[in-house]
PDB file of C-alpha atoms in Angstrom:
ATOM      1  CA  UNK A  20      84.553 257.010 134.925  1.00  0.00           C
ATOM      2  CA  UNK A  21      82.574 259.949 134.126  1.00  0.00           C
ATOM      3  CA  UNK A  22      79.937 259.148 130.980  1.00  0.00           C
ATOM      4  CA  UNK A  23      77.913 262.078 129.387  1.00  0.00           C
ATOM      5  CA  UNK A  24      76.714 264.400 132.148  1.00  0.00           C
ATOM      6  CA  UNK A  25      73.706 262.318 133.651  1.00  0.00           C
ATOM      7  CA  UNK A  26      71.578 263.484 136.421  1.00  0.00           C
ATOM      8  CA  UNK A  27      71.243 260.834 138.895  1.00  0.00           C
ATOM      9  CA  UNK A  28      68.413 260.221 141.075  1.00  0.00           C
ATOM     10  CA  UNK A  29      67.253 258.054 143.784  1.00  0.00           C
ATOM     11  CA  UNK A  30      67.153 254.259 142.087  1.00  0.00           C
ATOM     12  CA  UNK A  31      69.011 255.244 138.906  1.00  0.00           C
ATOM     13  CA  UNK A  32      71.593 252.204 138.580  1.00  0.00           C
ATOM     14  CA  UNK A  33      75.523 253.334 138.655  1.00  0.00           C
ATOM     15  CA  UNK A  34      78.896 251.504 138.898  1.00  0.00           C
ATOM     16  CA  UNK A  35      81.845 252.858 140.283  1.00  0.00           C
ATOM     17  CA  UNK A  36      85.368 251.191 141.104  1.00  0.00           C
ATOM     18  CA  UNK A  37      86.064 250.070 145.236  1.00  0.00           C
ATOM     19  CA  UNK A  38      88.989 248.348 146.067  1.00  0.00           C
ATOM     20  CA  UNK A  39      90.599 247.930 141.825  1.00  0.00           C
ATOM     21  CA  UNK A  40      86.724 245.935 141.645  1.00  0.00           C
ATOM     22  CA  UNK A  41      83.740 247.616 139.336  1.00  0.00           C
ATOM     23  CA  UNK A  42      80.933 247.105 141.106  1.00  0.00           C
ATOM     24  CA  UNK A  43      76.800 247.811 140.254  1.00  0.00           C
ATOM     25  CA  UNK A  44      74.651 249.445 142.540  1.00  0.00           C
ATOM     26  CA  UNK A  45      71.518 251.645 143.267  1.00  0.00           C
ATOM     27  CA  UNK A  46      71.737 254.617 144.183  1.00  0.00           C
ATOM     28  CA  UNK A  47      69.859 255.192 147.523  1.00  0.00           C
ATOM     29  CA  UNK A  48      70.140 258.050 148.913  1.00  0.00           C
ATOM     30  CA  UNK A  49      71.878 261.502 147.386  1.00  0.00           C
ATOM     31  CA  UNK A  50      73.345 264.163 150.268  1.00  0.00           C
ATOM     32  CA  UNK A  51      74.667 267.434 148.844  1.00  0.00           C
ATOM     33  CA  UNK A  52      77.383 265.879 146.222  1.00  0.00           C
ATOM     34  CA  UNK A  53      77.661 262.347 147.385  1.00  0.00           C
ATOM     35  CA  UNK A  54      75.390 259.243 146.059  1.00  0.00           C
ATOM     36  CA  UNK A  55      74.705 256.499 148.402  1.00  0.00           C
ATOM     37  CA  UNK A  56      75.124 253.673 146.755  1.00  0.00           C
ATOM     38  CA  UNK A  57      73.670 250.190 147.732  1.00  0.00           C
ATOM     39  CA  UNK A  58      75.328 246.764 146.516  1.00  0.00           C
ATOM     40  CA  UNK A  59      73.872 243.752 146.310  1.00  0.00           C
ATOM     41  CA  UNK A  60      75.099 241.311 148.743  1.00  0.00           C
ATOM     42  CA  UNK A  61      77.424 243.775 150.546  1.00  0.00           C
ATOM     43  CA  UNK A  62      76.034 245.460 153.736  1.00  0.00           C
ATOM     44  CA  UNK A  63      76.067 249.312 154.428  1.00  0.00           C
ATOM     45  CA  UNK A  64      75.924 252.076 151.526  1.00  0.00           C
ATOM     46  CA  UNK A  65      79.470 253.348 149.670  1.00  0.00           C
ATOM     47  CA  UNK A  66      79.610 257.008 149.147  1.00  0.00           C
ATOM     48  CA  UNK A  67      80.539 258.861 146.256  1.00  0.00           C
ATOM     49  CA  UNK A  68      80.898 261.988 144.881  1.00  0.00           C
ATOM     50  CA  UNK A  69      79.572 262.421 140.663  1.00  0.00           C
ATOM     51  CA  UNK A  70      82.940 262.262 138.962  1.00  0.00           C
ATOM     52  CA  UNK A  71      83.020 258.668 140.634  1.00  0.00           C
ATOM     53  CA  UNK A  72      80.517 257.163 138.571  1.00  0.00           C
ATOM     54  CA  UNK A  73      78.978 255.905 135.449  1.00  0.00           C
ATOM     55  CA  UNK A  74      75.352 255.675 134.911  1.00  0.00           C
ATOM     56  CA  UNK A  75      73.541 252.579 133.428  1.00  0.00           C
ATOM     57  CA  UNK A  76      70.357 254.266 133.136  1.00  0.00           C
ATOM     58  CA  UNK A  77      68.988 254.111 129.508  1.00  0.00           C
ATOM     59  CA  UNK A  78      68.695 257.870 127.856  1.00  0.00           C
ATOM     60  CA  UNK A  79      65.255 258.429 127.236  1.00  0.00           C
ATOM     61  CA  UNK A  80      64.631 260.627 124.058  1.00  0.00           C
TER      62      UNK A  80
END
């Protein structure tokens, strides 16, 4: 799911696949190589690692 190397960062929006669904999410917290990720409407965080998602952000030139 990898897009062009993006940094992520605290609130950047991502989606990234959980049980065969694509799902949208924040990211909320970042530990070593793994993004927290908050849903909306599902409770608790999903952690992954970079390669796991795409960003949504806009590129800012």
């Amino acid at each position: 799911m990898r897009d062009k190397i993006k940094k992520l960062k605290v609130g950047s929006t991502v989606q990234f696949v959980s049980e065969d669904r694509v799902l949208t999410g924040q990211v909320v917290a970042i530990v070593e190589d793994l993004y927290g990720i908050k849903v909306k409407g599902i409770d608790g965080h999903f952690w992954r690692d970079r390669d796991a998602l795409a960003s949504l952000e806009k590129e800012s030139h």
